[in-house]
Backbone as JSON Lines, residues from 0, in Angstrom:
{"i":0,"aa":"M","n":[-87.57,-17.13,-15.75],"ca":[-86.56,-16.54,-14.88],"c":[-86.57,-15.03,-15.08]}
{"i":1,"aa":"K","n":[-86.09,-14.35,-14.05],"ca":[-85.9,-12.91,-14.13],"c":[-84.53,-12.58,-13.57]}
{"i":2,"aa":"T","n":[-83.97,-11.5,-14.11],"ca":[-82.76,-10.95,-13.54],"c":[-83.16,-9.79,-12.65]}
{"i":3,"aa":"L","n":[-82.68,-9.8,-11.43],"ca":[-82.85,-8.66,-10.54],"c":[-81.55,-7.87,-10.57]}
{"i":4,"aa":"M","n":[-81.67,-6.58,-10.82],"ca":[-80.5,-5.7,-10.85],"c":[-80.64,-4.7,-9.7]}
{"i":5,"aa":"I","n":[-79.68,-4.74,-8.82],"ca":[-79.66,-3.87,-7.65],"c":[-78.52,-2.88,-7.84]}
{"i":6,"aa":"V","n":[-78.83,-1.6,-7.68],"ca":[-77.81,-0.56,-7.74],"c":[-77.84,0.15,-6.39]}
{"i":7,"aa":"T","n":[-76.69,0.21,-5.75],"ca":[-76.62,0.78,-4.41],"c":[-75.22,1.32,-4.14]}
{"i":8,"aa":"R","n":[-75.04,2.03,-3.06],"ca":[-73.72,2.49,-2.66],"c":[-72.91,1.28,-2.19]}
{"i":9,"aa":"S","n":[-71.63,1.31,-2.45],"ca":[-70.78,0.18,-2.07],"c":[-70.76,-0.06,-0.57]}
{"i":10,"aa":"S","n":[-71.06,0.96,0.21],"ca":[-71.09,0.79,1.66],"c":[-72.19,-0.17,2.11]}
{"i":11,"aa":"M","n":[-73.17,-0.44,1.24],"ca":[-74.25,-1.36,1.57],"c":[-74.02,-2.77,1.04]}
{"i":12,"aa":"T","n":[-72.91,-3.01,0.36],"ca":[-72.68,-4.29,-0.31],"c":[-72.71,-5.46,0.67]}
{"i":13,"aa":"S","n":[-72.01,-5.37,1.76],"ca":[-71.96,-6.46,2.72],"c":[-73.35,-6.76,3.29]}
{"i":14,"aa":"T","n":[-74.08,-5.72,3.62],"ca":[-75.44,-5.88,4.14],"c":[-76.32,-6.57,3.11]}
{"i":15,"aa":"L","n":[-76.21,-6.16,1.85],"ca":[-77.01,-6.77,0.8],"c":[-76.61,-8.21,0.52]}
{"i":16,"aa":"E","n":[-75.33,-8.51,0.58],"ca":[-74.92,-9.9,0.37],"c":[-75.5,-10.79,1.46]}
{"i":17,"aa":"D","n":[-75.5,-10.32,2.7],"ca":[-76.12,-11.07,3.8],"c":[-77.63,-11.22,3.56]}
{"i":18,"aa":"F","n":[-78.25,-10.13,3.11],"ca":[-79.69,-10.15,2.85],"c":[-80.04,-11.13,1.73]}
{"i":19,"aa":"L","n":[-79.25,-11.12,0.65],"ca":[-79.48,-12.07,-0.44],"c":[-79.44,-13.5,0.08]}
{"i":20,"aa":"H","n":[-78.45,-13.79,0.88],"ca":[-78.33,-15.13,1.47],"c":[-79.57,-15.45,2.32]}
{"i":21,"aa":"D","n":[-80.0,-14.49,3.13],"ca":[-81.15,-14.7,4.01],"c":[-82.43,-15.01,3.24]}
{"i":22,"aa":"I","n":[-82.59,-14.42,2.04],"ca":[-83.81,-14.67,1.27],"c":[-83.64,-15.79,0.24]}
{"i":23,"aa":"G","n":[-82.51,-16.49,0.31],"ca":[-82.31,-17.67,-0.52],"c":[-81.69,-17.44,-1.87]}
{"i":24,"aa":"I","n":[-81.11,-16.25,-2.09],"ca":[-80.41,-15.98,-3.35],"c":[-78.92,-16.13,-3.07]}
{"i":25,"aa":"N","n":[-78.36,-17.24,-3.54],"ca":[-76.96,-17.54,-3.23],"c":[-76.03,-17.45,-4.42]}
{"i":26,"aa":"A","n":[-76.57,-17.09,-5.58],"ca":[-75.75,-16.93,-6.79],"c":[-76.05,-15.57,-7.39]}
{"i":27,"aa":"Y","n":[-75.01,-14.79,-7.61],"ca":[-75.18,-13.45,-8.16],"c":[-73.83,-12.95,-8.66]}
{"i":28,"aa":"S","n":[-73.87,-11.89,-9.44],"ca":[-72.64,-11.23,-9.9],"c":[-72.58,-9.87,-9.26]}
{"i":29,"aa":"L","n":[-71.39,-9.48,-8.87],"ca":[-71.16,-8.22,-8.18],"c":[-70.24,-7.35,-9.03]}
{"i":30,"aa":"L","n":[-70.71,-6.19,-9.41],"ca":[-69.91,-5.25,-10.19],"c":[-69.58,-4.05,-9.31]}
{"i":31,"aa":"N","n":[-68.32,-3.84,-9.05],"ca":[-67.89,-2.76,-8.16],"c":[-67.5,-1.51,-8.96]}
{"i":32,"aa":"K","n":[-67.46,-0.4,-8.25],"ca":[-67.01,0.89,-8.79],"c":[-67.82,1.32,-10.01]}
{"i":33,"aa":"V","n":[-69.14,1.25,-9.86],"ca":[-70.06,1.61,-10.94],"c":[-70.36,3.11,-10.86]}
{"i":34,"aa":"E","n":[-70.15,3.81,-11.95],"ca":[-70.44,5.24,-12.01],"c":[-71.89,5.46,-12.38]}
{"i":35,"aa":"G","n":[-72.42,6.63,-12.02],"ca":[-73.77,6.95,-12.42],"c":[-74.32,8.18,-11.74]}
{"i":36,"aa":"K","n":[-75.56,8.5,-12.06],"ca":[-76.25,9.64,-11.48],"c":[-77.7,9.28,-11.31]}
{"i":37,"aa":"G","n":[-78.27,9.6,-10.16],"ca":[-79.66,9.3,-9.9],"c":[-80.24,10.22,-8.85]}
{"i":38,"aa":"A","n":[-81.3,9.77,-8.21],"ca":[-82.04,10.58,-7.24],"c":[-81.18,11.02,-6.05]}
{"i":39,"aa":"T","n":[-80.2,10.24,-5.69],"ca":[-79.36,10.6,-4.54],"c":[-78.06,11.27,-4.97]}
{"i":40,"aa":"G","n":[-77.97,11.64,-6.23],"ca":[-76.81,12.41,-6.7],"c":[-75.92,11.64,-7.65]}
{"i":41,"aa":"K","n":[-74.87,12.32,-8.09],"ca":[-73.9,11.76,-9.02],"c":[-72.83,11.0,-8.26]}
{"i":42,"aa":"V","n":[-72.45,9.87,-8.81],"ca":[-71.37,9.07,-8.24],"c":[-70.28,9.02,-9.29]}
{"i":43,"aa":"P","n":[-69.21,9.79,-9.07],"ca":[-68.12,9.82,-10.06],"c":[-67.32,8.52,-10.06]}
{"i":44,"aa":"G","n":[-66.41,8.45,-10.98],"ca":[-65.59,7.25,-11.15],"c":[-64.7,6.97,-9.96]}
{"i":45,"aa":"P","n":[-64.05,5.82,-9.98],"ca":[-63.25,5.36,-8.85],"c":[-61.93,6.12,-8.66]}
{"i":46,"aa":"F","n":[-61.57,6.95,-9.6],"ca":[-60.28,7.62,-9.5],"c":[-60.42,9.05,-8.99]}
{"i":47,"aa":"T","n":[-61.45,9.3,-8.18],"ca":[-61.64,10.6,-7.56],"c":[-61.49,10.45,-6.06]}
{"i":48,"aa":"M","n":[-61.6,11.53,-5.36],"ca":[-61.5,11.51,-3.9],"c":[-62.87,11.29,-3.26]}
{"i":49,"aa":"Y","n":[-63.87,10.88,-4.05],"ca":[-65.22,10.67,-3.55],"c":[-65.21,9.53,-2.54]}
{"i":50,"aa":"A","n":[-65.97,9.68,-1.48],"ca":[-65.95,8.72,-0.37],"c":[-66.58,7.37,-0.7]}
{"i":51,"aa":"D","n":[-67.52,7.35,-1.62],"ca":[-68.22,6.1,-1.87],"c":[-68.55,5.99,-3.35]}
{"i":52,"aa":"V","n":[-68.63,4.78,-3.85],"ca":[-68.99,4.52,-5.24],"c":[-70.17,3.55,-5.23]}
{"i":53,"aa":"N","n":[-70.75,3.33,-6.39],"ca":[-71.87,2.41,-6.5],"c":[-71.4,0.98,-6.75]}
{"i":54,"aa":"T","n":[-72.26,0.07,-6.39],"ca":[-72.1,-1.34,-6.69],"c":[-73.37,-1.8,-7.39]}
{"i":55,"aa":"M","n":[-73.22,-2.7,-8.35],"ca":[-74.36,-3.29,-9.02],"c":[-74.33,-4.79,-8.76]}
{"i":56,"aa":"I","n":[-75.47,-5.33,-8.4],"ca":[-75.6,-6.76,-8.16],"c":[-76.62,-7.3,-9.16]}
{"i":57,"aa":"L","n":[-76.24,-8.35,-9.87],"ca":[-77.14,-9.02,-10.81],"c":[-77.41,-10.42,-10.29]}
{"i":58,"aa":"A","n":[-78.68,-10.74,-10.09],"ca":[-79.05,-12.07,-9.6],"c":[-80.15,-12.63,-10.49]}
{"i":59,"aa":"V","n":[-79.94,-13.83,-10.99],"ca":[-80.96,-14.52,-11.78],"c":[-81.8,-15.36,-10.82]}
{"i":60,"aa":"V","n":[-83.1,-15.11,-10.87],"ca":[-84.01,-15.74,-9.91],"c":[-85.05,-16.56,-10.67]}
{"i":61,"aa":"P","n":[-85.28,-17.81,-10.26],"ca":[-86.32,-18.62,-10.9],"c":[-87.69,-17.93,-10.78]}
{"i":62,"aa":"S","n":[-88.52,-18.11,-11.77],"ca":[-89.83,-17.45,-11.84],"c":[-90.67,-17.66,-10.58]}
{"i":63,"aa":"D","n":[-90.62,-18.85,-10.02],"ca":[-91.43,-19.14,-8.84],"c":[-90.92,-18.49,-7.56]}
{"i":64,"aa":"Q","n":[-89.75,-17.85,-7.61],"ca":[-89.19,-17.19,-6.43],"c":[-89.15,-15.67,-6.56]}
{"i":65,"aa":"V","n":[-89.51,-15.14,-7.72],"ca":[-89.38,-13.7,-7.98],"c":[-90.27,-12.88,-7.05]}
{"i":66,"aa":"D","n":[-91.54,-13.22,-6.94],"ca":[-92.46,-12.42,-6.12],"c":[-92.0,-12.35,-4.67]}
{"i":67,"aa":"R","n":[-91.56,-13.48,-4.14],"ca":[-91.08,-13.51,-2.75],"c":[-89.85,-12.63,-2.57]}
{"i":68,"aa":"A","n":[-88.92,-12.71,-3.53],"ca":[-87.69,-11.91,-3.46],"c":[-88.01,-10.42,-3.57]}
{"i":69,"aa":"V","n":[-88.88,-10.05,-4.5],"ca":[-89.23,-8.64,-4.68],"c":[-89.92,-8.1,-3.43]}
{"i":70,"aa":"S","n":[-90.8,-8.87,-2.84],"ca":[-91.47,-8.45,-1.59],"c":[-90.45,-8.21,-0.49]}
{"i":71,"aa":"A","n":[-89.48,-9.1,-0.39],"ca":[-88.45,-8.95,0.64],"c":[-87.63,-7.69,0.39]}
{"i":72,"aa":"F","n":[-87.3,-7.41,-0.87],"ca":[-86.54,-6.2,-1.18],"c":[-87.36,-4.94,-0.9]}
{"i":73,"aa":"K","n":[-88.66,-4.98,-1.13],"ca":[-89.5,-3.83,-0.83],"c":[-89.5,-3.55,0.67]}
{"i":74,"aa":"E","n":[-89.56,-4.59,1.48],"ca":[-89.48,-4.43,2.93],"c":[-88.12,-3.87,3.34]}
{"i":75,"aa":"F","n":[-87.06,-4.4,2.74],"ca":[-85.69,-3.93,2.99],"c":[-85.6,-2.43,2.72]}
{"i":76,"aa":"H","n":[-86.13,-1.99,1.58],"ca":[-86.09,-0.59,1.19],"c":[-86.94,0.27,2.14]}
{"i":77,"aa":"A","n":[-88.12,-0.2,2.48],"ca":[-89.01,0.55,3.38],"c":[-88.36,0.77,4.75]}
{"i":78,"aa":"E","n":[-87.64,-0.23,5.23],"ca":[-86.94,-0.08,6.51],"c":[-85.88,1.01,6.43]}
{"i":79,"aa":"R","n":[-85.18,1.09,5.31],"ca":[-84.14,2.12,5.16],"c":[-84.76,3.51,5.0]}
{"i":80,"aa":"I","n":[-85.87,3.61,4.3],"ca":[-86.57,4.89,4.17],"c":[-87.04,5.38,5.54]}
{"i":81,"aa":"K","n":[-87.57,4.45,6.33],"ca":[-88.02,4.81,7.68],"c":[-86.83,5.29,8.53]}
{"i":82,"aa":"A","n":[-85.71,4.61,8.42],"ca":[-84.52,4.97,9.21],"c":[-83.95,6.34,8.81]}
{"i":83,"aa":"T","n":[-84.18,6.74,7.55],"ca":[-83.67,8.05,7.1],"c":[-84.76,9.12,7.13]}
{"i":84,"aa":"H","n":[-85.89,8.79,7.78],"ca":[-87.01,9.73,7.92],"c":[-87.5,10.24,6.57]}
{"i":85,"aa":"G","n":[-87.59,9.33,5.61],"ca":[-88.15,9.66,4.31],"c":[-87.17,10.21,3.28]}
{"i":86,"aa":"Q","n":[-85.92,10.35,3.65],"ca":[-84.91,10.84,2.71],"c":[-84.59,9.75,1.68]}
{"i":87,"aa":"P","n":[-84.2,10.15,0.46],"ca":[-83.86,9.13,-0.55],"c":[-82.74,8.2,-0.06]}
{"i":88,"aa":"V","n":[-82.87,6.96,-0.42],"ca":[-81.89,5.94,-0.06],"c":[-81.2,5.49,-1.35]}
{"i":89,"aa":"P","n":[-79.87,5.39,-1.35],"ca":[-79.16,4.97,-2.56],"c":[-79.31,3.47,-2.82]}
{"i":90,"aa":"F","n":[-80.5,3.09,-3.21],"ca":[-80.83,1.69,-3.45],"c":[-81.94,1.62,-4.5]}
{"i":91,"aa":"K","n":[-81.68,0.96,-5.59],"ca":[-82.68,0.77,-6.65],"c":[-82.72,-0.7,-7.01]}
{"i":92,"aa":"L","n":[-83.92,-1.18,-7.31],"ca":[-84.12,-2.57,-7.73],"c":[-84.87,-2.56,-9.05]}
{"i":93,"aa":"F","n":[-84.34,-3.27,-10.03],"ca":[-84.95,-3.4,-11.35],"c":[-85.07,-4.89,-11.66]}
{"i":94,"aa":"S","n":[-86.0,-5.24,-12.55],"ca":[-86.09,-6.63,-12.99],"c":[-86.33,-6.65,-14.49]}
{"i":95,"aa":"F","n":[-85.86,-7.71,-15.1],"ca":[-86.11,-7.91,-16.52],"c":[-86.05,-9.4,-16.82]}
{"i":96,"aa":"P","n":[-86.77,-9.81,-17.87],"ca":[-86.8,-11.25,-18.22],"c":[-85.39,-11.76,-18.53]}
{"i":97,"aa":"C","n":[-85.22,-13.02,-18.24],"ca":[-83.92,-13.64,-18.47],"c":[-84.13,-15.05,-19.02]}
{"i":98,"aa":"E","n":[-83.33,-15.39,-20.0],"ca":[-83.38,-16.73,-20.58],"c":[-81.97,-17.3,-20.59]}
{"i":99,"aa":"E","n":[-81.79,-18.46,-19.99],"ca":[-80.48,-19.12,-20.0],"c":[-80.31,-19.8,-21.35]}
{"i":100,"aa":"I","n":[-79.25,-19.46,-22.04],"ca":[-79.0,-20.0,-23.37],"c":[-78.08,-21.22,-23.31]}
{"i":101,"aa":"I","n":[-77.04,-21.13,-22.52],"ca":[-76.08,-22.24,-22.42],"c":[-75.94,-22.63,-20.96]}
C-alpha cells in the first residue's frame, strides 16, 4: 500500500473530492486550514484575512491501484497547468509506503 498526500488550496477541495471518487478512491482523510509555504507562495494560518488556505488529503491506496491513480493525478495537474498557461498551480502530490498495523 501507499499513502498519497495531496496538498492544495482549499478552493480546489470539492473538485478533488469529486476527482478522487471518479478514479475509485473513496476513503481518505481531509485536513483543513493547513499552513505552509511553497512554489506558489506562503499560506498563513486560518486566523488572518487571507482569502484561501491549504487543504491536505491523505488517501491510502492498494499497491495494485497506485500507478493508475498517480497517472490520473498527473493528467489532472497537466490540465491545470495548461489552463494557467504554465503558471504554478497550488497542487502537490506525494507518496510514501504505508503499512496497516491494526
